[in-house]
Amino acid sequence: MFLRTLPAIRARCAQVHDLAKMGALQYFDYDPGKLDAVIAFCASIMEIPPHSRWRHLDAGRPRITALLQAWDAANVDTTEQCKRLLDLFLVSVLLDAGAGPDWTYTEPGTTGPGQTFARSEGLGVASLHMFAAGLFSGSVSQPYRVDAQGLARINVDKAAEAMQVSATNPMVGLQGRTALLIRLSTALTSNPQFFGHDARPGNMLDFLEAQSRLDGPTRRVHIAALWTALIDGLSTIWPSRLTLDGIPLGDVWPCPALRQRQLADHPASESDTYVPFHKLTGWLAYSLVEPIQTLLGWKFDGMEDMTGLPEYRNGGLLVDFGVLTLRPGVLSSEQEQDADVPRGIPRLLPSHPAVVEWRAMTVIELDRIAEGLRRKYNLSRETLTLAQVLESATWKGGREIAKKLRPTTGGPPIDIISDGTVF
């Protein structure tokens, strides 16, 4: 189904971007001339690691290297080490939705500055300690794994305790995250073609190997194989939203602006106005590619099909620099109110058409930012990948400009009401 493929994301977002160039969005004005300032800002802060969950798990100090060294000392072979990282990274990404501005995580056994983390880093460090403690494993003798049996035992109370959630340390979307992990248990069991008969995420490696080819000494696999394992194997974990022919679409939303334009041109089916994002699936794909490449030396073909991630840091960068501006009055009677959100900051559900427009524009503008940075430094796509731009420039830049403009909260210019399954 087209809407569940990687190419569909960029293709359908490009249609929304075309509307923006004609001034035909419902909620945003678009000023492409201000993108140069975004590129200059990104260039001023850019470093070059790839965008993946590895960075967050190593917040403050290198933890993954320490794990690998311990596994080496225990004579764990490289393939099993890679499977363990796939286990960890997958569950960590699924926990990585906005935690809210009030939640923090203090790493056990540490005190002092730099040992308490918030947001994505806090969720990453927390998930690593949950993994090491065997919270996701059904094997008493082997804590370092994620499997269906272990996930089925998780409940809100266990998750809250492990992530240090309390009345004075509240987390947004805790129940949604917990439900996601429980549904993951069922998905792993139901899809042995991807996750094996012992139902663990790391067994995707066996599926990918079967889809790969040897090119001399190097094993090569197309990113579409990993995407298939994720989009098909995990389809049942997402909350029920839009369906098409009985198949849940996941992170796919209608865009009324597209419908208006298509009706003006020719009659369109409802699904022609749907815009796919699959943000968490994309974040998973970026995060799982890195350990496979790093530990096993495999190469992924087709990475050019991967898109930027349409989330509030990347998108917030565009709003804060004026590339996208909400039209006056368009949200006055629609936005939700919340005492924790500063006055003047819209608070919207992910399904809101303004959020759909914002996310679609973010996908295409991230491509344009990446191209601008490559031109500035005379670098090729292979030398400066989109994953590197996301990690070192746009995501980081969105966070830094938010903190500068809204120092009290550091939150985005548009607040998304999160249940922990989209952002």
Tab-separated table of C-alpha atoms in Angstrom:
chain	number	residue	atom	x	y	z
A	1	MET	CA	0.000	0.000	0.000
A	2	PHE	CA	1.475	3.309	-1.177
A	3	LEU	CA	0.722	5.318	1.975
A	4	ARG	CA	2.815	2.906	4.061
A	5	THR	CA	5.928	3.165	1.850
A	6	LEU	CA	8.937	5.388	2.322
A	7	PRO	CA	8.589	7.231	-1.026
A	8	ALA	CA	4.991	8.149	-0.168
A	9	ILE	CA	6.120	10.424	2.658
A	10	ARG	CA	8.177	12.754	0.516
A	11	ALA	CA	5.776	12.578	-2.442
A	12	ARG	CA	2.661	13.528	-0.508
A	13	CYS	CA	4.480	16.163	1.605
A	14	ALA	CA	5.730	17.711	-1.643
A	15	GLN	CA	2.113	18.223	-2.691
A	16	VAL	CA	1.488	20.199	0.485
A	17	HIS	CA	4.698	22.147	-0.148
A	18	ASP	CA	3.452	23.023	-3.640
A	19	LEU	CA	0.332	24.498	-2.055
A	20	ALA	CA	2.513	26.581	0.249
A	21	LYS	CA	4.389	28.037	-2.713
A	22	MET	CA	1.024	29.132	-4.146
A	23	GLY	CA	-0.102	30.610	-0.829
A	24	ALA	CA	-2.816	27.972	-0.644
A	25	LEU	CA	-2.268	26.478	2.815
A	26	GLN	CA	-5.113	27.003	5.255
A	27	TYR	CA	-3.068	27.784	8.356
A	28	PHE	CA	0.414	28.947	7.392
A	29	ASP	CA	2.082	31.621	5.334
A	30	TYR	CA	5.351	30.479	3.768
A	31	ASP	CA	8.424	32.688	3.343
A	32	PRO	CA	11.161	30.665	1.597
A	33	GLY	CA	13.489	33.664	1.686
A	34	LYS	CA	13.967	33.168	5.419
A	35	LEU	CA	15.418	29.682	4.982
A	36	ASP	CA	18.883	31.166	4.416
A	37	ALA	CA	18.895	32.348	8.034
A	38	VAL	CA	17.971	28.835	9.175
A	39	ILE	CA	20.830	27.352	7.137
A	40	ALA	CA	23.287	29.899	8.545
A	41	PHE	CA	22.154	29.158	12.100
A	42	CYS	CA	22.443	25.409	11.533
A	43	ALA	CA	25.913	25.842	10.042
A	44	SER	CA	27.025	27.737	13.139
A	45	ILE	CA	26.177	24.847	15.471
A	46	MET	CA	26.727	21.813	13.268
A	47	GLU	CA	28.711	18.744	14.200
A	48	ILE	CA	28.695	15.501	12.231
A	49	PRO	CA	27.348	12.413	14.063
A	50	PRO	CA	24.436	10.527	12.454
A	51	HIS	CA	20.940	10.969	13.828
A	52	SER	CA	20.008	7.942	15.881
A	53	ARG	CA	19.040	6.896	19.377
A	54	TRP	CA	22.708	6.098	20.126
A	55	ARG	CA	23.406	9.794	20.848
A	56	HIS	CA	20.706	10.036	23.509
A	57	LEU	CA	21.716	6.801	25.201
A	58	ASP	CA	25.217	8.243	25.543
A	59	ALA	CA	24.058	11.552	27.041
A	60	GLY	CA	26.663	12.803	29.487
A	61	ARG	CA	28.981	9.815	29.070
A	62	PRO	CA	29.507	6.814	26.736
A	63	ARG	CA	27.256	3.985	27.906
A	64	ILE	CA	26.915	1.867	24.752
A	65	THR	CA	30.678	1.387	24.431
A	66	ALA	CA	30.783	0.213	28.041
A	67	LEU	CA	28.033	-2.310	27.304
A	68	LEU	CA	29.860	-3.601	24.235
A	69	GLN	CA	33.094	-3.942	26.194
A	70	ALA	CA	31.309	-5.925	28.915
A	71	TRP	CA	29.754	-8.204	26.319
A	72	ASP	CA	33.141	-8.686	24.644
A	73	ALA	CA	34.594	-9.710	27.999
A	74	ALA	CA	31.753	-12.222	28.388
A	75	ASN	CA	32.548	-13.676	24.924
A	76	VAL	CA	29.235	-12.580	23.396
A	77	ASP	CA	29.624	-12.806	19.605
A	78	THR	CA	29.208	-9.710	17.446
A	79	THR	CA	25.938	-10.824	15.889
A	80	GLU	CA	24.321	-11.296	19.300
A	81	GLN	CA	25.724	-7.959	20.462
A	82	CYS	CA	24.095	-6.311	17.453
A	83	LYS	CA	20.778	-8.044	18.194
A	84	ARG	CA	20.927	-6.770	21.766
A	85	LEU	CA	21.434	-3.214	20.550
A	86	LEU	CA	18.521	-3.593	18.130
A	87	ASP	CA	16.407	-4.784	21.065
A	88	LEU	CA	17.464	-1.810	23.157
A	89	PHE	CA	17.245	0.847	20.454
A	90	LEU	CA	13.795	-0.230	19.302
A	91	VAL	CA	12.197	-0.123	22.723
A	92	SER	CA	14.059	3.088	23.559
A	93	VAL	CA	12.703	4.842	20.470
A	94	LEU	CA	9.177	3.726	21.280
A	95	LEU	CA	9.578	5.350	24.689
A	96	ASP	CA	10.951	8.523	23.103
A	97	ALA	CA	7.888	10.696	22.766
A	98	GLY	CA	7.712	14.126	24.354
A	99	ALA	CA	7.911	13.669	28.128
A	100	GLY	CA	6.839	17.219	28.886
A	101	PRO	CA	8.809	20.069	30.483
A	102	ASP	CA	8.465	18.935	34.107
A	103	TRP	CA	9.876	15.402	34.000
A	104	THR	CA	13.521	14.534	34.718
A	105	TYR	CA	15.484	11.345	35.273
A	106	THR	CA	18.351	11.030	37.746
A	107	GLU	CA	20.729	8.260	36.767
A	108	PRO	CA	20.988	5.646	39.537
A	109	GLY	CA	24.248	5.683	41.432
A	110	THR	CA	25.154	9.206	40.379
A	111	THR	CA	24.955	12.588	41.999
A	112	GLY	CA	26.021	16.057	41.090
A	113	PRO	CA	25.710	18.259	37.990
A	114	GLY	CA	25.180	16.570	34.674
A	115	GLN	CA	23.681	13.384	36.056
A	116	THR	CA	20.029	14.410	35.848
A	117	PHE	CA	18.523	14.374	32.364
A	118	ALA	CA	15.301	15.569	30.765
A	119	ARG	CA	13.359	15.061	27.550
A	120	SER	CA	14.896	12.720	24.934
A	121	GLU	CA	18.171	12.259	26.798
A	122	GLY	CA	16.359	11.447	30.016
A	123	LEU	CA	14.120	8.946	28.259
A	124	GLY	CA	17.143	7.416	26.563
A	125	VAL	CA	19.161	6.988	29.753
A	126	ALA	CA	16.088	5.681	31.589
A	127	SER	CA	15.382	3.118	28.871
A	128	LEU	CA	18.968	1.859	28.987
A	129	HIS	CA	18.744	1.258	32.739
A	130	MET	CA	15.369	-0.459	32.286
A	131	PHE	CA	16.977	-2.692	29.656
A	132	ALA	CA	20.004	-3.500	31.818
A	133	ALA	CA	17.728	-4.337	34.734
A	134	GLY	CA	15.920	-6.917	32.598
A	135	LEU	CA	12.582	-5.101	32.658
A	136	PHE	CA	11.921	-5.990	29.007
A	137	SER	CA	13.280	-9.557	29.150
A	138	GLY	CA	11.375	-12.744	29.791
A	139	SER	CA	14.597	-14.560	30.699
A	140	VAL	CA	15.792	-14.458	34.288
A	141	SER	CA	19.295	-15.465	33.211
A	142	GLN	CA	19.587	-12.910	30.390
A	143	PRO	CA	18.474	-9.361	31.194
A	144	TYR	CA	20.025	-7.846	28.060
A	145	ARG	CA	17.200	-8.571	25.663
A	146	VAL	CA	13.704	-7.478	24.738
A	147	ASP	CA	11.079	-10.118	24.050
A	148	ALA	CA	7.332	-10.610	24.020
A	149	GLN	CA	7.268	-12.391	27.362
A	150	GLY	CA	9.073	-9.589	29.172
A	151	LEU	CA	7.026	-6.818	27.538
A	152	ALA	CA	3.760	-8.527	28.439
A	153	ARG	CA	4.611	-8.110	32.133
A	154	ILE	CA	4.957	-4.341	31.949
A	155	ASN	CA	2.263	-2.123	33.429
A	156	VAL	CA	1.904	1.569	34.190
A	157	ASP	CA	3.122	1.204	37.770
A	158	LYS	CA	6.294	-0.631	36.732
A	159	ALA	CA	6.997	1.887	33.975
A	160	ALA	CA	6.382	4.819	36.320
A	161	GLU	CA	8.717	3.416	38.956
A	162	ALA	CA	11.468	2.688	36.433
A	163	MET	CA	11.214	6.175	34.917
A	164	GLN	CA	10.938	7.878	38.313
A	165	VAL	CA	7.506	9.341	37.546
A	166	SER	CA	5.651	10.785	40.517
A	167	ALA	CA	3.252	13.558	41.439
A	168	THR	CA	6.224	15.916	41.708
A	169	ASN	CA	7.958	14.497	38.600
A	170	PRO	CA	5.103	14.078	36.102
A	171	MET	CA	5.549	12.640	32.604
A	172	VAL	CA	3.290	13.361	29.658
A	173	GLY	CA	1.928	10.260	27.913
A	174	LEU	CA	3.022	7.616	30.426
A	175	GLN	CA	-0.050	5.449	29.858
A	176	GLY	CA	0.316	5.735	26.080
A	177	ARG	CA	3.949	4.627	26.220
A	178	THR	CA	3.109	1.689	28.467
A	179	ALA	CA	0.271	0.575	26.205
A	180	LEU	CA	2.632	0.803	23.236
A	181	LEU	CA	5.089	-1.601	24.883
A	182	ILE	CA	2.329	-4.045	25.753
A	183	ARG	CA	1.051	-3.988	22.171
A	184	LEU	CA	4.638	-4.509	21.021
A	185	SER	CA	4.586	-7.824	22.874
A	186	THR	CA	1.664	-9.006	20.743
A	187	ALA	CA	3.218	-7.699	17.524
A	188	LEU	CA	6.470	-9.565	18.167
A	189	THR	CA	4.590	-12.815	18.748
A	190	SER	CA	2.359	-12.332	15.708
A	191	ASN	CA	5.173	-11.722	13.217
A	192	PRO	CA	7.744	-14.526	13.450
A	193	GLN	CA	8.821	-13.822	9.865
A	194	PHE	CA	10.464	-10.652	11.184
A	195	PHE	CA	11.036	-11.306	14.888
A	196	GLY	CA	11.657	-15.048	15.054
A	197	HIS	CA	9.988	-17.676	17.194
A	198	ASP	CA	11.417	-16.213	20.405
A	199	ALA	CA	9.730	-12.903	19.504
A	200	ARG	CA	12.513	-10.370	19.983
A	201	PRO	CA	13.178	-7.236	17.897
A	202	GLY	CA	16.835	-8.125	17.372
A	203	ASN	CA	15.810	-11.084	15.227
A	204	MET	CA	15.074	-8.574	12.473
A	205	LEU	CA	18.753	-9.036	11.737
A	206	ASP	CA	18.054	-12.565	10.465
A	207	PHE	CA	15.267	-11.263	8.221
A	208	LEU	CA	17.537	-8.531	6.853
A	209	GLU	CA	20.337	-10.987	6.190
A	210	ALA	CA	17.932	-13.106	4.142
A	211	GLN	CA	17.079	-9.995	2.101
A	212	SER	CA	20.706	-8.960	1.632
A	213	ARG	CA	23.422	-9.698	-0.915
A	214	LEU	CA	27.180	-9.901	-0.724
A	215	ASP	CA	29.144	-7.318	-2.684
A	216	GLY	CA	32.669	-8.641	-2.335
A	217	PRO	CA	33.307	-8.769	1.408
A	218	THR	CA	30.480	-6.317	2.180
A	219	ARG	CA	26.906	-7.310	2.894
A	220	ARG	CA	24.393	-4.892	1.378
A	221	VAL	CA	20.688	-4.618	2.125
A	222	HIS	CA	18.108	-2.119	0.907
A	223	ILE	CA	16.516	0.190	3.436
A	224	ALA	CA	13.135	-0.953	2.086
A	225	ALA	CA	13.693	-4.340	3.749
A	226	LEU	CA	14.107	-2.726	7.161
A	227	TRP	CA	11.151	-0.436	6.469
A	228	THR	CA	8.985	-3.447	5.624
A	229	ALA	CA	9.904	-5.185	8.872
A	230	LEU	CA	9.042	-2.064	10.856
A	231	ILE	CA	5.929	-0.839	9.045
A	232	ASP	CA	4.383	-4.308	8.693
A	233	GLY	CA	5.761	-5.981	11.797
A	234	LEU	CA	4.781	-3.140	14.135
A	235	SER	CA	1.560	-1.988	12.460
A	236	THR	CA	-0.642	-3.267	15.288
A	237	ILE	CA	1.137	-1.336	18.035
A	238	TRP	CA	-0.157	2.054	16.919
A	239	PRO	CA	-3.499	3.385	18.157
A	240	SER	CA	-6.406	2.937	15.758
A	241	ARG	CA	-6.633	6.000	13.551
A	242	LEU	CA	-7.223	5.998	9.818
A	243	THR	CA	-7.645	2.701	8.019
A	244	LEU	CA	-7.685	1.898	4.318
A	245	ASP	CA	-9.066	-1.402	3.032
A	246	GLY	CA	-9.103	-2.600	6.626
A	247	ILE	CA	-5.400	-1.855	7.150
A	248	PRO	CA	-4.402	0.630	9.889
A	249	LEU	CA	-2.300	3.402	8.388
A	250	GLY	CA	-0.521	4.599	11.532
A	251	ASP	CA	0.972	8.095	11.462
A	252	VAL	CA	-1.142	9.240	8.467
A	253	TRP	CA	-3.535	12.190	8.583
A	254	PRO	CA	-5.985	13.991	6.280
A	255	CYS	CA	-4.984	17.402	4.974
A	256	PRO	CA	-8.029	19.549	4.111
A	257	ALA	CA	-5.909	21.965	2.083
A	258	LEU	CA	-5.017	19.128	-0.278
A	259	ARG	CA	-8.663	18.186	-0.618
A	260	GLN	CA	-9.718	21.704	-1.495
A	261	ARG	CA	-7.042	21.915	-4.156
A	262	GLN	CA	-7.857	18.532	-5.632
A	263	LEU	CA	-11.580	19.249	-5.723
A	264	ALA	CA	-10.801	22.433	-7.628
A	265	ASP	CA	-8.804	20.430	-10.187
A	266	HIS	CA	-10.622	17.087	-10.354
A	267	PRO	CA	-12.608	14.762	-8.084
A	268	ALA	CA	-10.333	12.940	-5.645
A	269	SER	CA	-10.715	9.967	-3.364
A	270	GLU	CA	-10.458	10.579	0.358
A	271	SER	CA	-7.132	8.743	0.563
A	272	ASP	CA	-5.612	11.158	-1.967
A	273	THR	CA	-5.752	13.811	0.757
A	274	TYR	CA	-3.965	11.674	3.349
A	275	VAL	CA	-0.415	12.672	4.256
A	276	PRO	CA	1.878	9.958	5.676
A	277	PHE	CA	4.645	10.828	8.124
A	278	HIS	CA	5.533	7.607	9.997
A	279	LYS	CA	7.810	9.635	12.242
A	280	LEU	CA	8.518	6.998	14.881
A	281	THR	CA	9.083	4.369	12.182
A	282	GLY	CA	11.582	6.682	10.508
A	283	TRP	CA	13.277	7.380	13.840
A	284	LEU	CA	13.447	3.629	14.410
A	285	ALA	CA	14.969	3.032	10.984
A	286	TYR	CA	17.693	5.652	11.467
A	287	SER	CA	18.420	4.261	14.925
A	288	LEU	CA	18.623	0.601	13.871
A	289	VAL	CA	20.799	1.239	10.820
A	290	GLU	CA	23.672	2.598	12.925
A	291	PRO	CA	24.443	-0.476	15.077
A	292	ILE	CA	24.162	-2.772	12.054
A	293	GLN	CA	26.621	-0.642	10.109
A	294	THR	CA	28.929	-0.048	13.062
A	295	LEU	CA	29.138	-3.555	14.494
A	296	LEU	CA	28.702	-5.690	11.383
A	297	GLY	CA	29.970	-3.396	8.628
A	298	TRP	CA	26.856	-3.811	6.493
A	299	LYS	CA	25.838	-1.140	3.980
A	300	PHE	CA	22.265	0.063	3.442
A	301	ASP	CA	21.235	0.968	-0.084
A	302	GLY	CA	18.387	3.376	-0.792
A	303	MET	CA	19.018	5.657	2.184
A	304	GLU	CA	18.085	8.581	-0.071
A	305	ASP	CA	14.460	7.474	0.360
A	306	MET	CA	14.623	8.279	4.076
A	307	THR	CA	13.127	11.637	5.016
A	308	GLY	CA	13.638	14.185	7.720
A	309	LEU	CA	11.587	13.614	10.841
A	310	PRO	CA	8.439	15.768	11.101
A	311	GLU	CA	8.469	16.529	14.800
A	312	TYR	CA	8.317	19.648	16.910
A	313	ARG	CA	12.051	20.432	17.146
A	314	ASN	CA	12.663	20.310	13.400
A	315	GLY	CA	9.349	21.998	12.683
A	316	GLY	CA	9.781	24.509	15.476
A	317	LEU	CA	13.000	25.716	13.875
A	318	LEU	CA	11.005	26.783	10.793
A	319	VAL	CA	8.356	28.622	12.809
A	320	ASP	CA	10.854	30.345	15.082
A	321	PHE	CA	12.787	31.704	12.087
A	322	GLY	CA	9.650	32.824	10.273
A	323	VAL	CA	9.832	30.387	7.362
A	324	LEU	CA	6.350	29.339	8.447
A	325	THR	CA	3.984	31.777	10.149
A	326	LEU	CA	0.549	30.958	11.474
A	327	ARG	CA	-2.021	33.195	9.859
A	328	PRO	CA	-3.643	35.593	12.347
A	329	GLY	CA	-6.866	34.347	13.857
A	330	VAL	CA	-6.891	30.900	12.274
A	331	LEU	CA	-6.654	29.136	15.635
A	332	SER	CA	-8.458	31.568	17.897
A	333	SER	CA	-11.488	29.346	18.508
A	334	GLU	CA	-9.765	25.974	18.132
A	335	GLN	CA	-6.661	25.762	20.242
A	336	GLU	CA	-6.625	23.889	23.525
A	337	GLN	CA	-5.580	25.699	26.680
A	338	ASP	CA	-3.235	24.387	29.355
A	339	ALA	CA	-1.843	26.085	32.426
A	340	ASP	CA	1.644	24.716	31.749
A	341	VAL	CA	1.808	26.167	28.225
A	342	PRO	CA	2.805	29.846	27.970
A	343	ARG	CA	0.102	32.219	26.794
A	344	GLY	CA	0.192	32.702	23.047
A	345	ILE	CA	1.533	29.220	22.286
A	346	PRO	CA	-1.067	27.198	20.342
A	347	ARG	CA	-1.769	23.759	21.799
A	348	LEU	CA	-3.122	21.298	19.244
A	349	LEU	CA	-3.806	17.625	18.695
A	350	PRO	CA	-1.654	15.769	16.136
A	351	SER	CA	-4.766	15.372	13.983
A	352	HIS	CA	-5.325	19.122	13.692
A	353	PRO	CA	-4.969	20.288	10.064
A	354	ALA	CA	-2.503	22.978	11.129
A	355	VAL	CA	-0.212	20.296	12.571
A	356	VAL	CA	-0.544	18.234	9.397
A	357	GLU	CA	0.464	21.228	7.270
A	358	TRP	CA	3.323	22.046	9.654
A	359	ARG	CA	4.707	18.512	9.588
A	360	ALA	CA	4.422	18.169	5.800
A	361	MET	CA	6.275	21.431	5.284
A	362	THR	CA	8.926	20.288	7.749
A	363	VAL	CA	9.729	17.177	5.692
A	364	ILE	CA	10.425	19.164	2.516
A	365	GLU	CA	12.156	22.082	4.206
A	366	LEU	CA	14.556	19.666	5.930
A	367	ASP	CA	15.568	18.450	2.472
A	368	ARG	CA	16.168	22.053	1.433
A	369	ILE	CA	18.200	22.823	4.571
A	370	ALA	CA	20.374	19.756	3.941
A	371	GLU	CA	20.987	20.825	0.351
A	372	GLY	CA	21.829	24.342	1.504
A	373	LEU	CA	24.403	23.045	3.972
A	374	ARG	CA	25.945	20.797	1.328
A	375	ARG	CA	26.280	23.737	-1.049
A	376	LYS	CA	27.777	25.902	1.685
A	377	TYR	CA	30.497	23.358	2.450
A	378	ASN	CA	30.734	21.800	-1.035
A	379	LEU	CA	29.826	18.358	0.313
A	380	SER	CA	28.099	15.452	-1.377
A	381	ARG	CA	24.985	13.648	-0.121
A	382	GLU	CA	27.210	10.765	0.917
A	383	THR	CA	29.561	13.016	2.891
A	384	LEU	CA	26.818	15.024	4.624
A	385	THR	CA	23.802	12.775	5.008
A	386	LEU	CA	20.318	13.822	5.976
A	387	ALA	CA	20.731	11.820	9.186
A	388	GLN	CA	23.761	13.923	10.106
A	389	VAL	CA	21.906	17.152	9.353
A	390	LEU	CA	19.007	16.072	11.552
A	391	GLU	CA	21.233	15.255	14.517
A	392	SER	CA	23.775	18.032	14.395
A	393	ALA	CA	21.858	20.906	12.847
A	394	THR	CA	18.068	20.976	12.694
A	395	TRP	CA	16.997	18.990	15.770
A	396	LYS	CA	19.734	20.585	17.845
A	397	GLY	CA	18.971	23.971	16.298
A	398	GLY	CA	15.263	23.677	17.037
A	399	ARG	CA	16.023	23.003	20.675
A	400	GLU	CA	18.553	25.861	20.953
A	401	ILE	CA	16.367	28.519	19.337
A	402	ALA	CA	13.398	27.396	21.469
A	403	LYS	CA	15.451	27.834	24.624
A	404	LYS	CA	16.589	31.263	23.489
A	405	LEU	CA	13.097	32.497	22.595
A	406	ARG	CA	11.230	30.730	25.420
A	407	PRO	CA	13.811	30.360	28.188
A	408	THR	CA	11.293	29.426	30.872
A	409	THR	CA	10.117	26.240	29.172
A	410	GLY	CA	12.353	25.680	26.145
A	411	GLY	CA	9.210	24.356	24.485
A	412	PRO	CA	8.226	24.560	20.820
A	413	PRO	CA	6.327	27.468	19.230
A	414	ILE	CA	3.358	25.121	18.722
A	415	ASP	CA	2.627	22.677	21.516
A	416	ILE	CA	1.387	19.222	20.554
A	417	ILE	CA	-0.960	17.292	22.823
A	418	SER	CA	0.971	14.021	22.953
A	419	ASP	CA	-0.186	10.562	23.990
A	420	GLY	CA	3.317	9.174	23.566
A	421	THR	CA	2.637	7.431	20.247
A	422	VAL	CA	3.360	10.138	17.634
A	423	PHE	CA	5.931	12.602	19.028
